[in-house]
Amino acid sequence: MSRLRQRALLAGCVLTALLAAAGLFVTDHGINPHVWLIVLTMAFLGLLAALDPWLRRRHNAELSTDEHLDAACRALATGLQAQWNEEVHSRGLTEPDLLDLHWTAAELDVSAEPAAPPGRSDAVVSAFQRQVNRRMVILGEAGTGKSTVAMLLTCGLLDRYDGGMVPVLLPLSTWDPAVEDIRTWLSRRLYEDHPALRNTELYGSYAGDLLIEQHRVLPVLDGFDDIPAHQRADALARISKAFGVTRPLVLTSRTTEFAQAVHLAGPVPGADVVELAPLDLDEVAAYLRASADSRGAARWEPVFIHLREEPDGRLADALSTPLTMWLASMVYADSEAEPTELLDRGRFPDARAVSDHLCDELVSRAFGNRAFAHHARASQVWPRDRARRWLEFLAHEMRDRGIRELAWWELRRSVGRTWLAVLGALVLGAIGGFGVGWLMAYSITPSLAPVTGLVAGIGVGAAALSAAQERKTKPRLGIWRSLLLVPGVLGLAAGLVFGALYGLSAGLVVGLGLAVAVALRFALSSATELSQASSPQWTMARDRIAVWTGSLVLAVVFGSAAALVFGPGQTGMVGLGLASGLMLGFALAVLHLRWWWFTVARIWLALRGKLPWELMVFLEDSRKLGVLCRAGACYQFRHGLVQDRLAEHETTTRSAGQVLRSPFSARAASER
């Protein structure tokens, strides 16, 4: 539903719950509780009917029209522009002394088109728009700035957006060519990153799918080399087939991996293939001087002399990429580190050793340094050793799954699926069962409290086990999108049961309360902010709001029911009803929310020392400290090399631990 109607529904639900509770405590003033609740129920149902999308617009379930898709494109472009401009600013890519990357036509025979003209990153948008078919493949070695150029191109196109195709930057590491078609994957990612595309009132049905099919999205596909080697040729063929020669496309890849795929699958038709050139040593020296103070710049002079003497040496090779140059500027920014250590050929025999050292030192410098944390505006100073261990765990988990994005809702995959379901079901079953049993222990039938609590706990636990199974979200069509029907039927059923047991007023309160809770879930699960910049904090906040709003509403319902059954004067029982309702409401509200399963996984991994208790705070601080970056609702390591280096450390640590725990290894060591 639209934002205005969503807010009206939220206000109506909260007001109804408060009036239902308040009306029960003014019965001494001559107000009949039956009449009060009946009038309130009819008024609430009238509100639902006025806001119901199924009754108000019967064509809501039809496919998106051109007007729907135009509105979706405008809102999507607005949200993406805010998202990527904020990320470009946080990475320092808007600074006036930003290094300008440049490219030339690819040297290898990987294109069927004429040689592409040279270009620079500060004019990447103009270079892309001058291309006849607006199809570009950006090649380069690790750390040469391919992702940076793709991001700058995306931001530039969004800043100039005035209709037409919306550029969407996505990492190819999350695509499995053997499982999904590239267009299916694109639409799935659109729905995951922008759930408001499922808002059928504003954008019709299947808006995300139609944006892809009607060529309204310009795919900017980053990291073709992250696809497994045995799948790259098939993946390239699928991309070329899905996005024909007349469809704009941007693709980034390492040079060797792309050339191997082209040899088997053929070139990308109609695309300019360009290759990022190594940095000039004068550019490197100028950047490093500019990034340091006067004393720091003086400490770099011996390194600059060495670079001039050996322009083709291992240190010049290492510092010729924007990544290692940026790492060097970060690692040697203060007086504690001495850049002349890079001249030691024994410690750093080749370019790989230099880049590995800089990746290691980036993490060491970022954490445990109070001055640096204050400068970066981090929330706290994290212990260096533990921060490294946590990052190594995350990097290893991401490498095992072959991904470059860290989505908070995917943390559940780091815990066994069965074990996660059992843990979540046990906790929710215990909370819900205890809440019901506790209330029944003080009711008119206290002997049934244990049985009632056990049955309620088993029911909640079974529902949690079912909810733990991951399912694909599909658009709900027809009558199941009715705001009036579903809350009305469920509320009527619950009201009849409680009315038969405890009287008409109790039935009305419980039925009305359940209807309010279902309507709240409907409103809070309907994302309206397609133009809102996506972020991990924003997507998680939506789930948390749904949890606590639903919990509080059911708390008011149970408190009001307790007041009716035991009498408004028994404030202790009213409080008990509120507490019991809060527990049961929480157990029911979190069943199908990603936040709950993330929380279970986070707590379990924190108990085992794998991750910090304040995981989201740690991830955001890691972004501020330069180790992570943000891509929409997900986090990424600043570069794949940083992730790979941390993952290697984790693997080495695990292997060493297994060796030390082996009795045979211990005996052999003692014999030596």
XYZ file of C-alpha atoms in Angstrom:
672
model
C 0.000 0.000 0.000
C 1.023 3.607 -0.398
C 2.898 5.412 2.352
C -0.125 7.529 3.349
C -2.434 4.528 3.685
C 0.246 2.550 5.511
C 0.628 5.309 8.084
C -3.147 5.601 8.421
C -3.390 1.862 9.061
C -0.593 1.935 11.643
C -2.225 4.840 13.467
C -5.639 3.139 13.332
C -4.264 -0.130 14.744
C -2.489 1.536 17.647
C -5.475 3.774 18.408
C -7.872 0.812 18.336
C -5.733 -1.184 20.763
C -5.468 1.756 23.171
C -9.208 2.552 23.012
C -10.072 -1.100 23.617
C -7.953 -1.135 26.758
C -9.001 2.320 27.955
C -12.717 1.635 27.503
C -12.605 -1.283 29.900
C -11.432 0.940 32.753
C -14.193 3.543 32.460
C -17.130 1.159 32.808
C -17.868 2.713 36.225
C -18.974 5.858 34.389
C -21.925 4.128 32.768
C -20.324 2.850 29.596
C -21.415 -0.667 28.683
C -18.250 -2.640 27.751
C -20.197 -4.782 25.248
C -21.472 -1.740 23.373
C -18.066 -0.044 23.558
C -16.241 -3.037 22.083
C -18.866 -3.739 19.409
C -18.780 -0.127 18.197
C -14.983 -0.164 18.253
C -14.878 -3.433 16.314
C -17.222 -2.138 13.635
C -15.229 1.086 13.352
C -11.974 -0.853 12.947
C -13.470 -3.104 10.277
C -14.703 0.018 8.500
C -11.158 1.414 8.576
C -9.818 -1.817 7.065
C -12.458 -1.717 4.357
C -11.558 1.880 3.504
C -7.865 1.025 3.222
C -8.153 -2.459 1.755
C -6.269 -2.632 -1.562
C -8.281 -5.615 -2.821
C -11.659 -3.958 -2.285
C -10.481 -0.514 -3.371
C -8.614 -1.596 -6.519
C -9.608 -4.929 -7.946
C -7.060 -4.577 -10.732
C -4.278 -4.543 -8.160
C -3.268 -8.112 -9.021
C -2.835 -7.402 -12.713
C 0.555 -7.052 -14.341
C 2.337 -3.731 -13.982
C 1.353 -1.146 -16.549
C 3.717 1.306 -18.246
C 2.687 3.937 -15.698
C 3.558 1.534 -12.860
C 6.967 0.772 -14.324
C 7.727 4.426 -15.012
C 7.003 5.217 -11.363
C 9.146 2.273 -10.239
C 12.068 3.442 -12.394
C 11.940 6.979 -11.009
C 11.752 5.821 -7.402
C 14.438 3.160 -7.913
C 16.796 5.693 -9.487
C 16.261 8.068 -6.556
C 17.030 5.386 -3.987
C 20.084 4.082 -5.830
C 21.439 7.580 -6.365
C 21.332 8.303 -2.625
C 22.794 4.872 -1.828
C 25.787 4.983 -4.169
C 26.558 8.676 -3.709
C 26.803 8.075 0.029
C 29.115 5.119 -0.551
C 31.286 7.054 -3.023
C 31.604 9.836 -0.441
C 32.469 7.413 2.389
C 35.240 5.839 0.282
C 36.779 9.238 -0.378
C 36.131 9.078 -4.122
C 34.858 12.664 -4.187
C 38.069 14.224 -2.865
C 39.661 16.837 -5.145
C 43.020 14.995 -5.215
C 41.358 11.720 -6.246
C 43.621 9.601 -8.401
C 42.384 9.523 -11.987
C 42.436 6.011 -13.465
C 42.983 5.586 -17.181
C 42.486 2.794 -19.672
C 43.367 1.732 -23.175
C 42.050 -0.867 -25.595
C 42.690 -4.434 -24.400
C 45.937 -5.891 -25.736
C 44.567 -9.446 -25.927
C 42.230 -10.482 -28.723
C 39.003 -10.504 -26.672
C 36.719 -8.304 -28.781
C 35.196 -8.461 -32.256
C 34.846 -4.659 -32.312
C 37.421 -2.052 -33.382
C 39.920 -0.977 -30.742
C 38.250 1.166 -28.103
C 39.590 4.698 -27.590
C 41.550 5.481 -24.411
C 39.726 7.102 -21.523
C 39.890 8.222 -17.906
C 37.734 7.531 -14.881
C 36.731 11.171 -14.446
C 35.062 11.000 -17.878
C 33.769 7.430 -17.734
C 30.136 8.485 -18.199
C 30.912 10.424 -21.358
C 33.009 7.553 -22.707
C 30.156 5.124 -22.040
C 27.539 7.354 -23.653
C 29.685 7.888 -26.740
C 29.807 4.131 -27.322
C 27.362 3.176 -30.069
C 25.687 0.280 -28.259
C 26.536 1.455 -24.723
C 28.218 -1.840 -23.973
C 31.537 -1.854 -22.128
C 33.795 -4.536 -20.648
C 36.337 -3.193 -18.126
C 39.379 -5.429 -17.599
C 42.333 -5.199 -15.252
C 44.389 -7.094 -12.738
C 43.444 -7.367 -9.073
C 43.316 -3.982 -7.381
C 43.497 -1.879 -10.542
C 40.177 -0.144 -9.807
C 37.624 -2.016 -11.928
C 34.938 -1.869 -9.234
C 35.715 1.791 -8.576
C 35.230 2.691 -12.238
C 31.984 0.693 -12.331
C 30.740 2.540 -9.233
C 31.688 5.941 -10.627
C 29.916 5.079 -13.875
C 26.790 3.996 -11.983
C 26.769 7.172 -9.889
C 27.343 9.368 -12.924
C 24.488 7.773 -14.852
C 22.172 8.072 -11.849
C 23.085 11.734 -11.372
C 22.123 12.369 -15.011
C 19.033 10.171 -14.938
C 16.020 11.718 -16.637
C 14.104 8.589 -17.602
C 14.975 5.415 -19.440
C 17.160 2.593 -18.122
C 18.179 2.584 -14.451
C 21.796 1.456 -13.847
C 21.967 -1.278 -11.191
C 25.400 -2.345 -9.899
C 25.521 -5.962 -8.714
C 28.358 -8.413 -7.917
C 28.334 -11.568 -10.025
C 29.664 -13.664 -7.134
C 26.056 -14.271 -6.015
C 25.030 -15.772 -9.367
C 25.247 -19.511 -10.003
C 24.898 -20.054 -13.778
C 24.136 -23.736 -13.245
C 21.073 -22.927 -11.127
C 19.638 -19.611 -12.363
C 19.221 -17.788 -15.601
C 20.941 -14.400 -15.501
C 17.616 -12.556 -15.867
C 16.043 -14.589 -13.071
C 19.005 -13.762 -10.866
C 18.723 -10.063 -11.696
C 15.040 -9.923 -10.798
C 15.669 -11.885 -7.591
C 18.381 -9.446 -6.546
C 16.110 -6.506 -7.312
C 13.439 -7.898 -4.994
C 15.975 -8.709 -2.274
C 17.624 -5.288 -2.311
C 14.413 -3.333 -2.953
C 11.457 -5.206 -1.381
C 9.129 -2.282 -2.122
C 9.018 -3.540 -5.720
C 6.462 -6.031 -4.387
C 4.119 -3.138 -3.550
C 1.332 -4.031 -5.967
C -0.690 -0.893 -5.276
C 2.071 1.439 -6.434
C 3.857 -0.699 -9.010
C 1.479 -3.520 -9.938
C 2.404 -7.206 -9.924
C 5.749 -8.616 -11.057
C 7.275 -5.139 -11.345
C 10.822 -6.384 -10.806
C 10.491 -9.099 -13.450
C 9.026 -6.678 -15.974
C 11.767 -4.114 -15.365
C 14.236 -6.753 -16.559
C 12.146 -8.106 -19.413
C 11.291 -4.663 -20.801
C 14.917 -3.510 -20.738
C 14.351 -0.819 -18.118
C 17.394 -1.861 -16.054
C 20.986 -1.344 -17.187
C 22.977 -4.192 -15.602
C 26.411 -3.195 -14.276
C 27.868 -6.616 -13.491
C 30.973 -6.495 -11.316
C 33.478 -9.322 -10.801
C 33.019 -11.798 -13.642
C 36.205 -13.521 -12.416
C 34.442 -14.375 -9.114
C 32.377 -16.976 -10.976
C 33.998 -20.442 -10.614
C 36.458 -21.186 -13.416
C 34.558 -24.175 -14.818
C 31.396 -22.053 -15.191
C 32.835 -18.866 -16.719
C 32.522 -19.834 -20.386
C 28.891 -20.889 -19.917
C 28.226 -17.753 -17.861
C 29.669 -15.487 -20.569
C 27.576 -17.225 -23.235
C 24.451 -16.783 -21.100
C 25.189 -13.086 -20.536
C 25.758 -12.486 -24.258
C 22.531 -14.298 -25.115
C 20.393 -12.605 -22.439
C 21.671 -9.109 -23.266
C 21.886 -8.901 -27.037
C 23.928 -6.482 -29.051
C 21.323 -3.712 -28.770
C 21.032 -3.881 -24.965
C 23.371 -1.718 -22.844
C 25.663 -3.677 -20.537
C 28.706 -3.128 -18.306
C 30.922 -6.017 -17.218
C 34.134 -6.025 -15.159
C 36.653 -8.838 -14.882
C 40.285 -9.706 -14.418
C 42.013 -9.890 -17.771
C 43.245 -13.496 -17.834
C 39.980 -14.998 -16.599
C 37.947 -13.058 -19.155
C 40.306 -13.979 -22.008
C 39.974 -17.678 -21.146
C 36.180 -17.451 -21.191
C 36.198 -15.552 -24.506
C 38.411 -18.254 -26.031
C 35.688 -20.836 -25.282
C 32.462 -18.812 -25.591
C 33.350 -16.003 -27.954
C 33.503 -12.228 -27.336
C 30.693 -10.070 -25.990
C 29.020 -8.732 -29.163
C 29.042 -5.002 -29.708
C 31.070 -4.219 -26.564
C 34.095 -1.979 -26.207
C 36.700 -3.921 -24.228
C 39.082 -1.651 -22.306
C 41.888 -2.478 -19.896
C 42.929 -0.350 -16.938
C 46.566 0.662 -17.179
C 49.091 0.482 -14.304
C 49.705 3.726 -12.471
C 52.622 5.900 -13.413
C 55.271 6.094 -10.683
C 55.013 9.884 -10.601
C 51.281 9.509 -9.898
C 52.060 7.066 -7.097
C 54.575 9.442 -5.513
C 52.235 12.419 -5.793
C 49.348 10.515 -4.203
C 51.430 9.196 -1.285
C 52.878 12.655 -0.603
C 49.406 14.205 -0.653
C 48.017 11.583 1.751
C 50.689 12.239 4.413
C 51.771 15.238 6.455
C 55.149 16.892 5.950
C 57.006 14.454 8.217
C 55.240 11.483 6.695
C 56.059 12.624 3.171
C 59.748 12.875 4.120
C 59.702 9.253 5.336
C 58.542 8.182 1.860
C 61.482 9.761 0.024
C 63.822 6.707 0.219
C 60.996 4.625 -1.281
C 60.527 7.123 -4.127
C 64.262 7.044 -4.865
C 64.112 3.255 -5.046
C 61.141 3.397 -7.414
C 63.018 5.710 -9.777
C 66.070 3.436 -9.701
C 64.045 0.252 -10.264
C 60.909 1.244 -12.231
C 60.321 -2.393 -13.181
C 61.113 -3.885 -9.772
C 58.896 -5.794 -7.406
C 58.043 -2.717 -5.261
C 57.115 -0.620 -8.301
C 54.969 -3.505 -9.523
C 53.203 -3.731 -6.181
C 52.493 0.013 -5.841
C 51.305 0.398 -9.446
C 47.709 -0.542 -8.535
C 45.281 1.858 -6.797
C 44.491 -0.742 -4.123
C 48.029 -1.313 -2.842
C 48.788 2.388 -3.126
C 45.729 3.216 -1.013
C 46.658 0.484 1.461
C 50.148 1.915 1.748
C 48.777 5.404 2.390
C 46.554 4.022 5.166
C 49.157 1.752 6.791
C 51.942 4.379 6.877
C 49.800 7.397 7.665
C 51.197 7.903 11.180
C 54.631 8.029 12.737
C 54.455 4.528 14.219
C 54.959 2.783 10.868
C 58.016 3.201 8.662
C 57.481 2.794 4.879
C 61.178 2.093 4.287
C 60.575 -1.437 5.598
C 59.153 -2.186 2.151
C 62.705 -1.962 0.797
C 63.643 -5.174 2.644
C 63.968 -7.769 -0.128
C 64.196 -10.576 2.398
C 60.771 -9.855 3.902
C 59.172 -8.784 0.626
C 60.720 -10.754 -2.239
C 57.891 -10.039 -4.706
C 54.824 -7.884 -5.303
C 52.484 -10.470 -3.727
C 54.413 -10.337 -0.452
C 54.066 -6.544 -0.399
C 50.295 -6.615 -1.003
C 49.796 -9.392 1.596
C 51.726 -7.350 4.151
C 49.665 -4.234 3.466
C 46.388 -6.177 3.760
C 47.517 -7.573 7.117
C 48.647 -4.209 8.409
C 45.402 -2.520 7.368
C 43.468 -4.672 9.828
C 46.125 -4.287 12.525
C 46.177 -0.514 12.187
C 42.397 -0.128 11.997
C 41.703 -1.872 15.308
C 43.171 -1.255 18.734
C 44.222 2.285 17.756
C 42.307 4.821 19.825
C 43.448 7.851 17.838
C 42.550 6.256 14.510
C 39.163 5.069 15.823
C 38.392 8.600 17.024
C 39.435 10.087 13.691
C 37.229 7.596 11.818
C 34.319 8.280 14.231
C 34.056 4.635 15.219
C 31.755 3.911 18.153
C 34.462 2.175 20.193
C 37.991 0.772 20.135
C 37.793 -2.916 19.287
C 40.460 -5.347 20.568
C 42.868 -5.944 17.702
C 43.332 -9.711 18.049
C 39.652 -10.461 18.490
C 38.639 -8.118 15.671
C 41.031 -9.912 13.340
C 39.674 -13.290 14.439
C 36.080 -12.181 13.805
C 36.910 -10.811 10.369
C 38.834 -13.962 9.478
C 35.783 -16.054 10.382
C 33.506 -13.942 8.181
C 35.987 -13.984 5.306
C 36.332 -17.764 5.518
C 32.564 -18.249 5.558
C 32.155 -15.984 2.534
C 34.907 -17.764 0.638
C 33.342 -21.155 1.351
C 30.073 -19.914 -0.140
C 31.872 -18.207 -3.027
C 30.417 -14.755 -2.364
C 31.751 -11.223 -1.990
C 28.722 -9.756 -0.193
C 27.924 -10.109 3.501
C 24.151 -9.844 3.998
C 23.121 -9.846 7.642
C 20.156 -12.147 6.983
C 22.524 -14.720 5.441
C 24.401 -15.176 8.728
C 22.059 -18.086 9.437
C 24.011 -20.090 6.853
C 27.022 -20.067 9.188
C 25.021 -22.255 11.564
C 23.769 -25.678 10.473
C 20.237 -25.443 9.085
C 18.859 -28.140 11.404
C 20.679 -26.826 14.452
C 19.485 -23.272 13.776
C 15.858 -24.419 13.393
C 16.005 -26.426 16.635
C 17.570 -23.555 18.595
C 15.048 -21.021 17.331
C 12.079 -23.331 17.876
C 13.127 -24.234 21.433
C 13.545 -20.616 22.473
C 10.298 -19.407 20.916
C 8.380 -22.425 22.177
C 9.649 -21.801 25.700
C 8.778 -18.084 25.570
C 5.292 -18.597 24.136
C 4.468 -21.608 26.303
C 5.637 -19.929 29.498
C 3.622 -16.804 28.712
C 0.377 -18.770 28.237
C 1.012 -21.109 31.163
C 1.873 -18.248 33.490
C -1.396 -16.464 32.735
C -3.476 -19.635 33.006
C -1.938 -20.445 36.388
C -3.885 -17.522 37.869
C -7.063 -18.015 35.851
C -10.273 -19.719 36.924
C -8.810 -23.056 35.776
C -5.226 -23.085 37.187
C -5.013 -26.876 36.991
C -4.945 -26.604 33.187
C -1.969 -24.222 33.214
C 0.782 -26.830 32.637
C -1.131 -28.556 29.846
C -2.129 -25.260 28.226
C 1.410 -23.920 28.407
C 2.855 -27.144 27.009
C 0.366 -27.226 24.130
C 1.003 -23.546 23.346
C 4.773 -24.091 23.486
C 4.593 -27.082 21.172
C 2.392 -25.136 18.780
C 4.749 -22.146 18.691
C 7.780 -24.445 18.372
C 6.212 -26.329 15.468
C 5.389 -23.059 13.752
C 8.990 -21.934 14.279
C 10.339 -25.138 12.731
C 8.155 -24.549 9.709
C 9.173 -20.891 9.481
C 12.864 -21.839 9.635
C 12.602 -23.413 6.195
C 13.739 -20.876 3.606
C 11.110 -20.206 0.976
C 11.020 -18.024 -2.060
C 8.781 -15.021 -1.606
C 6.086 -14.807 -4.243
C 3.585 -12.057 -4.948
C 0.249 -12.765 -3.286
C -2.613 -12.221 -5.639
C -6.386 -11.991 -5.446
C -8.198 -12.393 -2.176
C -5.080 -13.144 -0.116
C -4.027 -9.532 -0.503
C -7.255 -8.476 1.222
C -6.620 -6.442 4.350
C -10.211 -6.833 5.498
C -10.832 -10.549 4.971
C -7.827 -12.205 6.638
C -7.851 -10.183 9.910
C -11.640 -10.434 10.018
C -11.749 -14.229 9.672
C -8.905 -14.871 12.129
C -10.288 -12.388 14.639
C -13.769 -13.909 14.388
C -12.446 -17.432 14.963
C -10.421 -16.431 18.029
C -13.266 -14.288 19.349
C -15.756 -17.151 19.166
C -13.460 -19.478 21.105
C -12.688 -16.991 23.885
C -16.265 -15.752 23.938
C -17.538 -19.278 24.587
C -15.033 -19.725 27.424
C -15.005 -16.323 29.133
C -17.946 -14.288 27.852
C -18.831 -11.843 25.103
C -16.496 -9.014 26.135
C -13.482 -11.294 26.411
C -14.241 -12.727 22.985
C -14.569 -9.248 21.503
C -11.278 -8.094 23.029
C -9.296 -11.123 21.886
C -10.857 -11.187 18.436
C -10.344 -7.462 17.929
C -6.789 -7.688 19.210
C -5.887 -10.533 16.884
C -7.404 -8.645 13.947
C -5.322 -5.602 14.866
C -2.154 -7.720 15.093
C -2.762 -9.297 11.656
C -3.503 -5.896 10.111
C -0.308 -4.533 11.640
C 1.691 -7.368 10.102
C 0.093 -6.592 6.752
C 1.057 -2.927 7.013
C 4.588 -3.440 8.311
C 5.409 -6.125 5.761
C 4.401 -3.805 2.925
C 7.553 -1.890 2.011
C 6.729 1.505 0.546
C 10.125 3.186 0.527
C 11.464 2.219 -2.893
C 13.073 5.662 -3.085
C 14.729 5.101 0.302
C 18.478 4.424 0.110
C 18.992 0.815 1.141
C 21.380 -0.029 3.979
C 21.864 -2.920 6.444
C 20.572 -0.769 9.299
C 17.430 0.284 7.427
C 16.476 -3.235 6.330
C 17.005 -4.571 9.854
C 15.053 -1.696 11.409
C 11.966 -2.662 9.393
C 12.028 -6.147 10.915
C 12.566 -4.834 14.446
C 9.645 -2.409 14.152
C 7.383 -5.257 13.060
C 8.516 -7.381 16.015
C 7.946 -4.868 18.787
C 4.769 -3.342 17.376
C 3.130 -6.759 17.070
C 4.356 -7.754 20.538
C 2.969 -4.626 22.197
C -0.412 -4.970 20.501
C -0.836 -8.554 21.719
C 0.332 -7.458 25.171
C -2.492 -4.908 25.293
C -4.943 -7.574 24.078
C -4.015 -10.071 26.788
C -3.947 -7.372 29.444
C -7.426 -6.236 28.456
C -8.685 -9.830 28.394
C -7.281 -10.386 31.887
C -9.047 -7.234 33.061
C -12.369 -8.542 31.746
C -11.990 -12.033 33.177
C -10.645 -11.077 36.599
C -12.009 -7.548 36.942
C -10.453 -4.173 36.164
C -9.708 -3.619 39.829
C -7.212 -6.460 40.007
C -4.331 -4.519 38.557
C -1.902 -7.345 39.299
C -3.759 -9.634 36.927
C -3.895 -6.925 34.295
C -0.134 -6.555 34.545
C 0.258 -10.323 34.330
C -1.872 -10.332 31.185
C 0.287 -7.599 29.671
C 3.505 -9.510 30.434
C 2.124 -12.817 29.144
C 0.787 -11.160 26.022
C 4.144 -9.529 25.401
C 5.900 -12.902 25.522
C 3.392 -14.678 23.305
C 3.195 -11.699 20.963
C 6.979 -11.680 20.580
C 7.049 -15.420 19.842
C 4.392 -15.078 17.156
C 5.698 -11.821 15.678
C 9.234 -13.045 14.939
C 8.372 -16.387 13.355
C 8.746 -15.358 9.727
C 11.118 -12.427 10.173
C 14.752 -12.602 9.092
C 15.767 -10.618 12.159
C 14.928 -13.493 14.524
C 16.951 -16.118 12.698
C 19.818 -13.663 12.369
C 19.643 -13.053 16.122
C 19.690 -16.780 16.912
C 22.703 -17.304 14.665
C 24.482 -14.219 16.031
C 24.042 -15.225 19.663
C 25.124 -18.806 19.002
C 28.253 -17.693 17.145
C 29.022 -15.067 19.808
C 28.790 -17.710 22.549
C 31.382 -19.727 20.645
C 33.641 -16.677 20.255
C 33.305 -16.574 16.467
C 31.692 -13.128 16.325
C 31.154 -10.157 18.678
C 27.928 -9.660 20.570
C 27.407 -6.254 18.944
C 27.889 -7.594 15.434
C 26.149 -4.830 13.467
C 28.012 -2.136 15.420
C 31.286 -3.948 14.714
C 30.536 -4.208 10.993
C 29.639 -0.531 10.737
C 32.780 0.466 12.647
C 34.824 -1.766 10.338
C 33.362 0.186 7.430
C 34.313 3.497 9.026
C 37.818 2.167 9.675
C 38.255 1.226 6.015
C 38.241 -2.577 6.253
C 34.695 -3.027 4.958
C 32.532 -1.071 2.561
C 28.811 -1.052 1.942
C 26.894 -2.128 -1.151
C 23.217 -1.444 -0.576
C 21.885 -3.654 2.203
C 25.101 -5.701 2.336
C 28.671 -5.260 3.494
C 31.760 -6.149 1.489
C 35.426 -6.288 2.308
C 37.219 -3.247 0.933
C 38.625 -5.480 -1.776
C 38.606 -9.159 -2.634
C 42.335 -9.339 -1.842
C 41.645 -8.263 1.750
C 38.922 -10.901 2.072
C 41.107 -13.616 0.543
C 44.028 -12.744 2.811
C 41.885 -12.941 5.954
C 40.340 -16.202 4.766
C 43.832 -17.664 4.283
C 44.729 -16.752 7.868
C 41.563 -18.481 9.122
C 42.377 -21.635 7.164
C 45.953 -21.649 8.478
C 44.762 -21.153 12.051
C 42.250 -24.013 11.792
C 44.850 -26.334 10.291
C 47.346 -25.481 13.020
C 44.720 -26.091 15.676
C 43.875 -29.502 14.246
C 47.552 -30.452 14.162
C 48.059 -29.441 17.779
C 45.009 -31.431 18.873
C 46.169 -34.581 17.089
C 47.815 -37.099 19.506
C 49.988 -38.483 16.734
C 51.289 -35.009 15.893
C 51.969 -34.334 19.551
C 53.909 -37.592 19.924
C 55.926 -36.900 16.792
C 56.762 -33.439 18.023
C 57.928 -34.775 21.376
C 60.138 -37.348 19.666
C 61.798 -34.650 17.575
